[in-house]
Short mmCIF file of C-alpha atoms and ligand atoms in Angstrom, two decimals:
data_model
loop_
_atom_site.label_atom_id
_atom_site.label_comp_id
_atom_site.label_asym_id
_atom_site.label_seq_id
_atom_site.Cartn_x
_atom_site.Cartn_y
_atom_site.Cartn_z
CA MET A 15 -21.89 -9.48 61.04
CA VAL A 16 -23.58 -12.80 60.51
CA ILE A 17 -25.75 -11.37 57.77
CA GLY A 18 -22.70 -9.89 56.08
CA THR A 19 -20.87 -13.20 55.98
CA LEU A 20 -23.97 -15.00 54.87
CA ALA A 21 -24.65 -12.54 52.07
CA ASP A 22 -21.04 -12.73 51.02
CA GLY A 23 -21.20 -16.49 50.90
CA VAL A 24 -24.39 -16.40 48.88
CA THR A 25 -23.05 -14.05 46.22
CA ARG A 26 -19.89 -16.07 45.93
CA ARG A 27 -21.92 -19.24 45.48
CA VAL A 28 -24.00 -17.51 42.84
CA GLU A 29 -20.82 -16.39 41.13
CA ALA A 30 -19.45 -19.90 41.19
CA VAL A 31 -22.66 -21.24 39.71
CA GLY A 32 -22.57 -18.52 37.07
CA ASP A 33 -19.03 -19.48 36.14
CA GLY A 34 -19.98 -23.12 36.02
CA ILE A 35 -22.94 -22.43 33.81
CA SER A 36 -21.10 -20.25 31.36
CA GLY A 37 -18.24 -22.74 31.33
CA MET A 38 -20.61 -25.56 30.64
CA PHE A 39 -22.80 -23.79 28.15
CA PHE A 40 -21.18 -21.05 26.20
CA GLU A 41 -18.02 -19.05 26.45
CA PRO A 42 -17.52 -17.41 23.09
CA VAL A 43 -14.13 -17.82 21.46
CA VAL A 44 -12.81 -15.44 18.83
CA ARG A 45 -9.87 -16.80 16.85
CA LEU A 46 -7.76 -13.88 15.70
CA GLY A 47 -5.17 -14.66 13.04
CA VAL A 48 -2.15 -12.35 12.89
CA THR A 49 -0.08 -12.61 9.76
CA GLY A 50 2.20 -10.64 7.47
CA LEU A 51 5.32 -11.27 5.45
CA ALA A 52 8.71 -11.65 7.14
CA ARG A 53 9.60 -8.79 9.50
CA ALA A 54 6.23 -7.09 9.02
CA GLY A 55 5.84 -6.74 12.79
CA LYS A 56 3.68 -9.70 13.87
CA THR A 57 5.50 -10.51 17.09
CA VAL A 58 5.63 -6.89 18.25
CA PHE A 59 1.95 -6.45 17.35
CA ILE A 60 0.75 -9.43 19.36
CA THR A 61 2.97 -8.61 22.33
CA SER A 62 1.82 -5.01 22.49
CA LEU A 63 -1.83 -5.87 21.83
CA VAL A 64 -1.92 -8.37 24.66
CA ALA A 65 -0.05 -6.03 27.03
CA ASN A 66 -2.44 -3.21 26.15
CA LEU A 67 -5.50 -5.40 26.60
CA MET A 68 -4.32 -6.37 30.06
CA ASP A 69 -3.35 -2.79 31.03
CA ARG A 70 -5.86 -0.72 29.13
CA ALA A 71 -5.15 2.95 29.91
CA ARG A 72 -4.05 3.53 26.32
CA MET A 73 -7.01 1.74 24.72
CA THR A 74 -9.60 4.51 24.74
CA GLN A 75 -10.80 3.78 21.19
CA LEU A 76 -11.80 0.29 22.20
CA VAL A 77 -15.49 0.91 22.88
CA ALA A 78 -15.94 -1.74 25.58
CA GLN A 79 -13.03 -0.14 27.43
CA SER A 80 -14.30 3.44 27.10
CA GLU A 81 -17.68 2.22 28.37
CA GLY A 82 -15.94 0.71 31.37
CA ARG A 83 -17.22 -2.79 30.62
CA ILE A 84 -13.94 -4.70 30.59
CA VAL A 85 -13.58 -6.07 34.10
CA THR A 86 -10.31 -7.88 33.59
CA ALA A 87 -8.14 -9.64 31.01
CA TYR A 88 -5.75 -12.49 31.74
CA LEU A 89 -3.75 -15.18 29.99
CA GLN A 90 -4.91 -18.75 30.08
CA PRO A 91 -3.63 -22.06 28.78
CA GLN A 92 -4.47 -22.28 25.08
CA PRO A 93 -6.88 -24.91 23.80
CA ASP A 94 -4.49 -26.57 21.32
CA ASP A 95 -1.96 -28.82 22.99
CA THR A 96 0.24 -29.37 19.96
CA VAL A 97 0.74 -25.76 18.83
CA PRO A 98 3.69 -23.89 20.37
CA ARG A 99 2.63 -21.14 22.76
CA PHE A 100 3.36 -17.57 21.67
CA ASP A 101 6.23 -16.63 23.96
CA TYR A 102 4.57 -13.49 25.27
CA GLU A 103 6.64 -13.07 28.43
CA THR A 104 10.00 -13.28 26.63
CA HIS A 105 8.90 -10.88 23.89
CA LEU A 106 7.48 -8.40 26.40
CA ALA A 107 10.65 -8.60 28.48
CA ALA A 108 12.69 -7.74 25.37
CA LEU A 109 10.56 -4.69 24.64
CA THR A 110 10.29 -3.39 28.20
CA SER A 111 13.70 -4.20 29.72
CA PRO A 112 15.86 -1.27 30.86
CA GLU A 113 17.78 -1.70 27.62
CA PRO A 114 14.91 -2.57 25.34
CA HIS A 115 15.46 -4.51 22.14
CA TRP A 116 13.24 -5.97 19.43
CA PRO A 117 12.18 -9.58 19.85
CA ASP A 118 13.88 -12.30 17.83
CA SER A 119 12.48 -13.38 14.51
CA THR A 120 9.98 -16.20 14.84
CA ARG A 121 9.98 -19.33 12.76
CA THR A 122 6.67 -21.07 13.14
CA VAL A 123 3.03 -20.81 14.00
CA SER A 124 2.23 -20.06 17.65
CA GLU A 125 -0.81 -19.34 19.74
CA LEU A 126 -1.91 -17.52 22.88
CA ARG A 127 -5.25 -17.38 24.71
CA LEU A 128 -6.28 -14.11 26.32
CA SER A 129 -9.52 -14.27 28.26
CA MET A 130 -11.56 -11.19 29.08
CA LYS A 131 -14.34 -10.69 31.57
CA ILE A 132 -16.85 -8.32 30.02
CA ARG A 133 -19.87 -6.66 31.56
CA PRO A 134 -22.70 -6.67 29.02
CA GLY A 135 -23.72 -3.28 27.69
CA GLY A 136 -27.18 -1.81 27.17
CA LEU A 137 -30.28 -2.87 29.09
CA LEU A 138 -28.89 -6.22 30.13
CA GLY A 139 -25.88 -4.61 31.74
CA GLY A 140 -27.50 -4.04 35.10
CA PHE A 141 -28.97 -7.54 35.39
CA SER A 142 -26.43 -10.14 34.44
CA GLY A 143 -22.87 -10.60 35.66
CA PRO A 144 -19.77 -10.36 33.49
CA ARG A 145 -19.30 -12.99 30.84
CA THR A 146 -16.03 -14.42 29.57
CA VAL A 147 -14.79 -14.05 26.01
CA HIS A 148 -11.69 -15.94 24.92
CA ILE A 149 -9.45 -14.39 22.31
CA ASP A 150 -7.22 -17.02 20.73
CA ILE A 151 -4.44 -15.24 18.91
CA VAL A 152 -2.63 -17.21 16.22
CA ASP A 153 0.66 -15.92 14.78
CA TYR A 154 1.63 -17.42 11.42
CA PRO A 155 3.87 -16.36 8.53
CA GLY A 156 2.11 -14.73 5.57
CA GLU A 157 4.37 -16.73 3.24
CA TRP A 158 2.38 -19.81 4.22
CA LEU A 159 -0.80 -18.22 2.87
CA LEU A 160 0.83 -17.54 -0.46
CA ASP A 161 1.49 -21.27 -0.74
CA LEU A 162 -2.22 -21.69 -1.35
CA SER A 163 -1.59 -20.77 -4.98
CA LEU A 164 0.57 -23.90 -5.32
CA LEU A 165 -2.42 -26.16 -4.76
CA ASP A 166 -3.91 -25.24 -8.13
CA ARG A 167 -0.64 -25.57 -9.97
CA ALA A 168 1.33 -28.43 -11.47
CA TYR A 169 5.05 -28.73 -10.90
CA ALA A 170 5.89 -27.87 -14.53
CA GLU A 171 3.79 -24.73 -14.49
CA TRP A 172 5.17 -23.54 -11.15
CA SER A 173 8.74 -24.24 -12.30
CA VAL A 174 8.41 -22.16 -15.45
CA GLU A 175 7.11 -19.23 -13.47
CA VAL A 176 9.70 -19.16 -10.69
CA LEU A 177 12.60 -19.89 -13.01
CA GLU A 178 11.60 -16.98 -15.20
CA GLN A 179 11.63 -14.76 -12.13
CA ALA A 180 14.96 -16.07 -10.89
CA ARG A 181 16.54 -15.34 -14.27
CA THR A 182 15.70 -11.65 -13.97
CA ARG A 183 17.26 -11.25 -10.53
CA PRO A 184 20.93 -10.97 -9.63
CA GLN A 185 20.30 -13.15 -6.55
CA GLY A 186 19.20 -15.99 -8.85
CA ALA A 187 22.41 -16.36 -10.90
CA ALA A 188 24.03 -19.18 -8.92
CA PHE A 189 20.81 -21.14 -8.72
CA ILE A 190 20.13 -20.81 -12.46
CA ALA A 191 23.63 -22.13 -13.13
CA ALA A 192 22.90 -25.11 -10.89
CA VAL A 193 19.64 -25.73 -12.75
CA GLU A 194 21.42 -25.79 -16.10
CA GLU A 195 23.71 -28.48 -14.77
CA ALA A 196 20.85 -30.53 -13.39
CA ARG A 197 18.93 -30.71 -16.70
CA ASP A 198 18.02 -34.18 -17.90
CA ILE A 199 19.80 -35.98 -15.11
CA ARG A 200 18.74 -39.59 -15.00
CA ASP A 201 21.01 -41.17 -12.46
CA TRP A 202 20.70 -38.71 -9.71
CA SER A 203 21.81 -39.10 -6.12
CA GLU A 204 20.34 -37.59 -2.98
CA PRO A 205 23.30 -35.22 -2.46
CA GLN A 206 22.56 -33.81 -5.93
CA ALA A 207 18.91 -33.24 -5.10
CA LYS A 208 19.89 -31.69 -1.82
CA ALA A 209 22.48 -29.38 -3.36
CA LEU A 210 19.93 -28.14 -5.88
CA ALA A 211 17.32 -27.53 -3.18
CA GLU A 212 19.96 -25.73 -1.12
CA ALA A 213 20.85 -23.50 -4.06
CA TYR A 214 17.18 -22.69 -4.51
CA ARG A 215 16.77 -21.92 -0.82
CA ALA A 216 19.85 -19.69 -0.85
CA TYR A 217 18.34 -17.76 -3.74
CA LEU A 218 15.03 -17.36 -1.89
CA VAL A 219 16.80 -16.10 1.22
CA ALA A 220 18.81 -13.58 -0.80
CA ALA A 221 15.70 -12.48 -2.69
CA ARG A 222 13.77 -12.05 0.56
CA ASP A 223 16.64 -10.08 2.10
CA ALA A 224 16.58 -7.84 -0.96
CA GLY A 225 12.94 -7.13 -0.14
CA HIS A 226 11.20 -9.43 -2.63
CA MET A 227 7.86 -10.76 -1.48
CA ASP A 228 6.88 -13.32 -4.11
CA ILE A 229 8.57 -16.27 -2.51
CA THR A 230 7.34 -19.85 -2.86
CA PRO A 231 7.36 -22.34 -1.28
CA GLY A 232 6.92 -20.33 1.91
CA ARG A 233 8.21 -23.13 4.11
CA PHE A 234 11.65 -23.03 2.48
CA LEU A 235 12.44 -19.95 4.52
CA LEU A 236 10.82 -21.18 7.71
CA PRO A 237 11.21 -24.93 7.58
CA GLY A 238 10.44 -25.61 11.24
CA GLU A 239 10.40 -29.21 12.32
CA MET A 240 10.33 -30.60 8.74
CA GLU A 241 13.76 -29.25 7.84
CA GLY A 242 15.72 -31.71 5.71
CA SER A 243 12.74 -33.91 4.81
CA PRO A 244 12.16 -34.73 1.13
CA ALA A 245 8.97 -32.62 1.08
CA LEU A 246 11.24 -29.63 1.70
CA THR A 247 14.11 -30.77 -0.52
CA PHE A 248 13.10 -29.92 -4.06
CA ALA A 249 13.60 -27.15 -6.58
CA PRO A 250 12.04 -26.01 -9.86
CA LEU A 251 13.44 -27.56 -13.04
CA PRO A 252 12.61 -26.56 -16.62
CA PRO A 253 9.99 -28.82 -18.21
CA GLU A 254 11.38 -31.84 -20.05
CA ASP A 255 9.75 -33.35 -23.10
CA ALA A 256 9.79 -36.92 -21.92
CA PRO A 257 11.06 -37.00 -18.34
CA HIS A 258 12.48 -40.37 -17.42
CA ARG A 259 10.39 -42.26 -14.90
CA LYS A 260 13.27 -42.46 -12.46
CA GLY A 261 14.95 -39.21 -13.41
CA LEU A 262 15.52 -36.16 -11.24
CA TRP A 263 12.66 -34.23 -12.83
CA ARG A 264 10.08 -36.84 -11.85
CA GLU A 265 11.49 -37.03 -8.35
CA MET A 266 11.31 -33.26 -7.92
CA GLU A 267 7.75 -33.32 -9.20
CA ARG A 268 6.87 -36.02 -6.69
CA ARG A 269 8.34 -33.98 -3.83
CA PHE A 270 6.50 -30.86 -4.96
CA GLU A 271 3.26 -32.83 -4.73
CA ALA A 272 4.29 -34.13 -1.31
CA TYR A 273 4.88 -30.55 -0.18
CA LYS A 274 1.34 -29.66 -1.18
CA ASP A 275 -0.20 -32.68 0.55
CA ARG A 276 1.92 -32.84 3.66
CA VAL A 277 2.82 -29.22 4.33
CA VAL A 278 0.40 -26.82 2.64
CA GLN A 279 -2.86 -28.67 3.18
CA PRO A 280 -2.30 -29.45 6.88
CA PHE A 281 -1.63 -25.78 7.60
CA PHE A 282 -4.91 -24.73 5.98
CA ARG A 283 -6.78 -27.55 7.70
CA ASP A 284 -5.36 -27.13 11.19
CA HIS A 285 -4.94 -23.37 11.49
CA PHE A 286 -6.35 -21.33 8.66
CA SER A 287 -9.78 -22.92 8.51
CA ARG A 288 -10.53 -22.00 12.13
CA ILE A 289 -9.80 -18.27 11.95
CA ASP A 290 -12.68 -15.81 12.58
CA ARG A 291 -10.89 -12.49 12.31
CA GLN A 292 -7.65 -11.68 10.56
CA VAL A 293 -5.11 -8.89 10.67
CA VAL A 294 -2.53 -8.72 7.88
CA LEU A 295 0.45 -6.55 8.81
CA VAL A 296 2.22 -4.82 5.99
CA ASP A 297 5.49 -2.95 5.98
CA ALA A 298 4.23 -0.41 3.46
CA LEU A 299 6.81 2.21 4.40
CA GLY A 300 9.59 -0.30 3.83
CA ALA A 301 8.17 -1.09 0.37
CA ILE A 302 7.83 2.60 -0.54
CA HIS A 303 11.40 3.14 0.56
CA GLY A 304 12.42 0.15 -1.59
CA GLY A 305 10.99 1.75 -4.75
CA PRO A 306 8.20 1.16 -7.31
CA GLN A 307 9.00 -2.51 -7.89
CA LYS A 308 8.71 -3.32 -4.20
CA VAL A 309 5.39 -1.51 -4.05
CA GLU A 310 4.21 -3.57 -7.01
CA GLU A 311 5.28 -6.78 -5.28
CA LEU A 312 3.49 -5.63 -2.15
CA ARG A 313 0.38 -5.10 -4.20
CA CYS A 314 0.59 -8.60 -5.67
CA ALA A 315 1.31 -10.09 -2.26
CA MET A 316 -1.75 -8.35 -0.79
CA ALA A 317 -3.93 -9.70 -3.59
CA GLY A 318 -2.45 -13.16 -3.02
CA ILE A 319 -3.11 -13.00 0.70
CA LEU A 320 -6.62 -11.65 0.26
CA GLY A 321 -7.26 -14.30 -2.39
CA ALA A 322 -6.67 -16.99 0.22
CA PHE A 323 -9.71 -15.63 2.09
CA ARG A 324 -11.99 -15.61 -0.93
CA PRO A 325 -14.85 -18.04 -0.50
CA GLY A 326 -14.75 -20.74 -3.16
CA ARG A 327 -11.13 -20.00 -3.98
CA ASN A 328 -10.39 -23.62 -4.68
CA ALA A 329 -12.01 -26.98 -4.24
CA PHE A 330 -9.79 -28.08 -1.39
CA LEU A 331 -10.51 -24.96 0.67
CA SER A 332 -14.23 -24.99 -0.06
CA ARG A 333 -14.49 -28.57 1.17
CA LEU A 334 -12.52 -27.62 4.25
CA LEU A 335 -14.42 -24.48 5.18
CA MET A 336 -17.91 -25.71 4.32
CA GLY A 337 -19.28 -22.19 4.07
CA LYS A 338 -17.50 -20.82 7.14
CA ARG A 339 -15.65 -17.64 6.41
CA VAL A 340 -13.45 -15.07 8.05
CA GLU A 341 -15.68 -12.18 9.10
CA LYS A 342 -13.26 -9.27 9.16
CA ILE A 343 -9.85 -8.65 7.64
CA LEU A 344 -7.71 -5.69 8.58
CA PHE A 345 -4.73 -4.65 6.47
CA ALA A 346 -2.54 -2.53 8.72
CA ALA A 347 0.55 -0.61 7.65
CA THR A 348 2.87 -1.08 10.60
CA LYS A 349 5.69 1.08 11.96
CA ALA A 350 3.73 4.33 11.37
CA ASP A 351 5.85 5.85 14.13
CA HIS A 352 8.42 6.47 11.37
CA LEU A 353 6.10 9.25 10.18
CA HIS A 354 4.96 12.47 11.79
CA HIS A 355 1.23 12.20 12.47
CA THR A 356 0.53 14.85 9.82
CA GLN A 357 1.37 12.16 7.23
CA HIS A 358 -0.58 9.28 8.74
CA ALA A 359 -3.73 9.99 6.72
CA ARG A 360 -1.67 9.75 3.54
CA LEU A 361 -0.21 6.41 4.50
CA THR A 362 -3.71 5.17 5.27
CA ALA A 363 -4.93 6.41 1.88
CA ILE A 364 -2.12 4.46 0.19
CA MET A 365 -3.10 1.35 2.13
CA GLU A 366 -6.73 1.85 1.17
CA ALA A 367 -5.80 2.15 -2.50
CA LEU A 368 -3.67 -1.00 -2.28
CA LEU A 369 -6.51 -2.83 -0.58
CA ARG A 370 -9.05 -1.70 -3.18
CA ASP A 371 -6.74 -2.96 -5.85
CA ALA A 372 -6.16 -6.25 -4.04
CA ARG A 373 -9.92 -6.73 -3.73
CA ASP A 374 -10.34 -6.15 -7.46
CA ARG A 375 -7.52 -8.44 -8.42
CA ALA A 376 -8.63 -11.22 -6.15
CA ALA A 377 -12.28 -10.63 -7.13
CA PHE A 378 -12.85 -10.58 -3.43
CA ALA A 379 -16.26 -10.34 -1.83
CA GLY A 380 -17.49 -11.37 1.57
CA ALA A 381 -15.62 -10.36 4.68
CA GLU A 382 -15.56 -6.80 5.89
CA THR A 383 -12.15 -5.32 5.10
CA ALA A 384 -10.40 -2.18 6.32
CA ALA A 385 -7.04 -0.47 5.98
CA MET A 386 -5.21 1.47 8.70
CA SER A 387 -1.80 2.74 9.63
CA ILE A 388 -0.60 1.81 13.09
CA ALA A 389 2.48 1.36 15.23
CA ALA A 390 2.26 -1.50 17.69
CA LEU A 391 5.12 -0.02 19.67
CA ARG A 392 5.90 3.62 19.31
CA ALA A 393 9.68 4.04 19.23
CA THR A 394 9.86 7.73 18.30
CA VAL A 395 8.73 11.19 19.37
CA GLU A 396 7.66 13.91 16.98
CA GLU A 397 9.82 16.90 16.33
CA THR A 398 9.86 19.81 13.90
CA VAL A 399 13.33 20.43 12.52
CA SER A 400 14.48 23.27 10.32
CA HIS A 401 16.37 22.42 7.17
CA ASN A 402 17.61 25.04 4.69
CA GLY A 403 15.26 27.56 6.23
CA GLN A 404 12.30 25.19 5.86
CA SER A 405 10.60 23.54 8.80
CA LEU A 406 10.02 19.82 8.44
CA ASP A 407 7.76 17.56 10.51
CA ALA A 408 10.10 14.78 11.57
CA VAL A 409 10.38 12.04 14.19
CA ARG A 410 13.23 11.39 16.58
CA GLY A 411 14.42 8.10 18.03
CA ARG A 412 17.41 6.02 19.06
CA LEU A 413 19.14 4.43 16.08
CA LEU A 414 19.36 0.67 16.12
CA SER A 415 22.80 0.72 14.53
CA THR A 416 24.63 3.18 16.79
CA GLY A 417 22.35 3.72 19.76
CA LYS A 418 22.53 7.47 19.09
CA GLN A 419 19.54 9.76 18.87
CA ALA A 420 18.64 10.90 15.37
CA ALA A 421 15.86 12.83 13.68
CA LEU A 422 14.26 11.36 10.56
CA TYR A 423 12.36 13.17 7.90
CA PRO A 424 11.13 10.27 5.77
CA GLY A 425 9.96 12.37 2.82
CA ASP A 426 6.59 13.70 1.84
CA LEU A 427 4.07 10.98 0.98
CA PRO A 428 1.80 12.12 -1.86
CA ALA A 429 -1.78 13.06 -1.02
CA ASP A 430 -2.88 11.11 -4.09
CA PRO A 431 -1.90 7.42 -3.80
CA ALA A 432 -1.87 7.11 -7.59
CA ARG A 433 1.37 9.09 -7.58
CA LEU A 434 2.99 5.97 -6.08
CA LEU A 435 0.78 3.22 -7.44
CA THR A 436 0.88 4.23 -11.10
CA PRO A 437 4.70 4.15 -11.42
CA ALA A 438 4.62 0.87 -9.49
CA ARG A 439 2.13 -0.65 -11.89
CA THR A 440 3.94 0.55 -14.99
CA GLY A 441 7.28 -0.87 -13.87
CA ALA A 442 9.18 2.37 -13.19
CA ASP A 443 12.70 1.92 -11.82
CA SER A 444 12.57 4.70 -9.26
CA TRP A 445 10.28 7.39 -7.94
CA LEU A 446 10.44 10.35 -10.25
CA ASP A 447 10.03 13.34 -8.04
CA ALA A 448 10.52 12.06 -4.53
CA ASP A 449 12.83 10.19 -2.24
CA TYR A 450 11.77 8.20 0.79
CA ASN A 451 14.05 7.48 3.67
CA ILE A 452 13.79 5.11 6.51
CA MET A 453 15.87 4.43 9.60
CA ALA A 454 15.79 1.50 11.94
CA PHE A 455 15.00 2.73 15.42
CA ALA A 456 15.49 0.78 18.61
CA PRO A 457 12.57 0.59 21.01
CA ALA A 458 12.66 3.44 23.52
CA PRO A 459 13.09 2.79 27.24
CA LEU A 460 9.64 2.88 28.82
CA ARG A 461 8.38 4.33 32.05
CA LEU A 462 4.88 2.94 32.34
CA LYS A 463 2.42 4.16 34.96
CA PRO A 464 0.23 1.56 36.65
CA GLY A 465 -2.53 0.48 34.27
CA GLU A 466 -0.63 1.57 31.16
CA GLY A 467 0.46 -0.74 28.36
CA PRO A 468 3.32 0.12 25.97
CA PRO A 469 2.81 3.26 23.82
CA HIS A 470 1.34 2.65 20.39
CA ILE A 471 -0.41 4.37 17.52
CA ARG A 472 -4.02 3.32 16.83
CA LEU A 473 -3.62 -0.18 18.21
CA ASP A 474 -6.90 0.45 20.04
CA ARG A 475 -8.66 1.25 16.75
CA ALA A 476 -7.27 -1.89 15.22
CA ALA A 477 -8.53 -3.90 18.21
CA GLN A 478 -11.95 -2.25 17.96
CA PHE A 479 -12.26 -3.23 14.31
CA LEU A 480 -11.07 -6.77 14.91
CA ILE A 481 -12.81 -7.80 18.12
CA GLY A 482 -14.78 -4.77 19.39
CA ASP A 483 -18.16 -6.13 18.29
CA ARG A 484 -17.61 -9.32 20.28
CA LEU A 485 -16.89 -7.57 23.59
N1 LIG B 30 9.48 1.63 14.88
C1 LIG B 30 8.81 0.48 14.92
N2 LIG B 30 9.41 -0.63 14.48
C2 LIG B 30 8.72 -1.79 14.53
C3 LIG B 30 7.40 -1.87 15.05
N3 LIG B 30 6.99 -3.16 14.95
C4 LIG B 30 8.01 -3.84 14.40
N4 LIG B 30 9.06 -3.04 14.16
C5 LIG B 30 10.34 -3.39 13.52
O1 LIG B 30 10.14 -4.51 12.69
C6 LIG B 30 10.95 -5.60 13.08
C7 LIG B 30 10.20 -6.89 12.93
O2 LIG B 30 9.18 -6.97 13.90
P1 LIG B 30 8.61 -8.39 14.38
O3 LIG B 30 7.43 -8.13 15.22
O4 LIG B 30 9.67 -9.25 14.91
O5 LIG B 30 8.15 -8.92 12.95
P2 LIG B 30 7.65 -10.38 12.58
O6 LIG B 30 6.62 -10.19 11.51
O7 LIG B 30 7.23 -11.13 13.79
O8 LIG B 30 8.98 -10.96 11.96
P3 LIG B 30 9.35 -12.51 11.71
O9 LIG B 30 8.98 -13.25 12.95
O10 LIG B 30 10.82 -12.47 11.45
O11 LIG B 30 8.56 -12.89 10.50
C8 LIG B 30 11.34 -5.29 14.51
O12 LIG B 30 12.55 -5.90 14.84
C9 LIG B 30 11.42 -3.78 14.50
O13 LIG B 30 12.65 -3.37 13.98
C10 LIG B 30 6.78 -0.66 15.50
O14 LIG B 30 5.62 -0.61 15.95
N5 LIG B 30 7.54 0.49 15.42
MG1 LIG B 31 7.70 -12.90 14.52
#
C-alpha cells in the first residue's frame, strides 16, 4: 500500500518535472494557415479538423493516430492576445445541433490553439514520455493574400487594370458611370469620395456574388474594424495628365498608398510571416459549375495566392521573412461530397493540373505543394440512380433551400483535365460537350459514437500532409 502510494507520487513528480522542463525548454509550435476565397469552406474545415483531432476515430490516415501515438488533444488559450479567437464552439454547435446548419460567414482573421500530447515513435518511444506539440490554426481570407500584388503597383497602374475589368462586366455599369462623373474633380468633398468608394464596393460585392475571384482591394469586402476609415474609402480613377495637387485623383492616390501601408503590410507582418504550413481551400466544383471563365479566374487566383508564398516575391516580403518560408502548401478542392467517390480522382487530377499551372505562372519553387479533393463535413450519401435506362453514380442529401431530400448527379468530370482547362484558357463561353450541376446541401443530422468526430472525406490525409511529420 505504502509502496504503491509512494511510487505513484514519484511518477507524478517526474511527470510534473517533465512538463516543467518541456515547458521551459521546447514545446514545438506549428502555425497552420487556413485560407481560401470567400465561401471556400475555411470555417467548416477548421471546425471539423479540430473536432476530428480531438475525437480521432475517423483519422486513420493520420500516421501518428494509426500508430497509436496521440495520447490526447485539447484546446488551449492562444498565444496572441490581440487576435480574435476562432469561435470553435459556436461553429461546432451549428454543425452538430439536432437541426444542423452551416456556420455564419466570417469577416476577419481568427486563431485557435490545439495542443496535442504525442508519444514519440521509433526507438525513443519506449524511453521518453509524451511531448506536447501546439498547433496554432490561423483562419484568414484569401482575398487578403491577393492584396500583395498591390504593393508592387502604383495607383494609376492599378486603376487602369481594374477599370478595364469593370467595364467588361454588367455588375460594373453603375460604378463606371460614377467614375465618369468624378473625372477631373478639383473641389471635392468627403461625401463625394465616400459615394465613389461605396459605388466601387457595391460593384465588388456584386462581382463576388457572381462568382468573380479577382477582387482588389480584398479588405473592401471584409472591412473589419477599419470600416469607414479613409484607408478603406477610395476607388480607382482613370489616370489624369496633370492631376491637381488638391484634386480628387491625388487624394484617392494618397488613400491607396495608405491602404498598402496601414492595411496590407500589417497583415503580412503580423500574420502571414509567421505561418509554417498552409492549406488553401478552393471551391473547384463551384468554379466548374460556373463555366470556363470562372475556371480561368480560379486558375489566376491560385497563381496569385501561390505567388504570395514565393521566396523573394518582393522587397517588402523578403525583408520581413528573412529567409523563413512556408514549408508545405496544400491546395484542397473542398465539398467533394457533391461527387460520387468514383469521380474523386478526376477532381484531384483537375486540381493537380491547376496547381501545376499556378506553379508555372508564379515561377514558384521552394515549399512542398500538393493537391487533393476533400470534404471537411460530409453532407451526402452515395446512391446509384437510374435515368433513361442508364445507371448514374449520384449523391443524396437534404437540400438547403427546401429541406427535402434530393439526389444529385453533378455530371461527368473529364478524365483529362485539359478538357476543362483548355476552353478556360482560350476564353470559351461555355463547356462544349458537358454540363455540370451543383446543389446546396444542408449538413446532415449526426449521430456520433464516442470517440468519433464529424464525417469527412480525406480530412485525415490533408492533416497528414500538413502536420503529420511534426507529430
Ligand atoms: N457539402 C459540403 N458543403 C460545404 C462543406 N464545407 C463548406 N461547405 C459549404 O460552403 C459554405 C461556406 O463554408 P464556410 O466554411 O463558411 O466557408 P468560409 O470560407 O469560412 O466562408 P467565409 O467565412 O464567408 O469566407 C457552407 O455554408 C456550406 O454551404 C463540405 O465539406 N461539404
Ligand atoms: Mg469563414
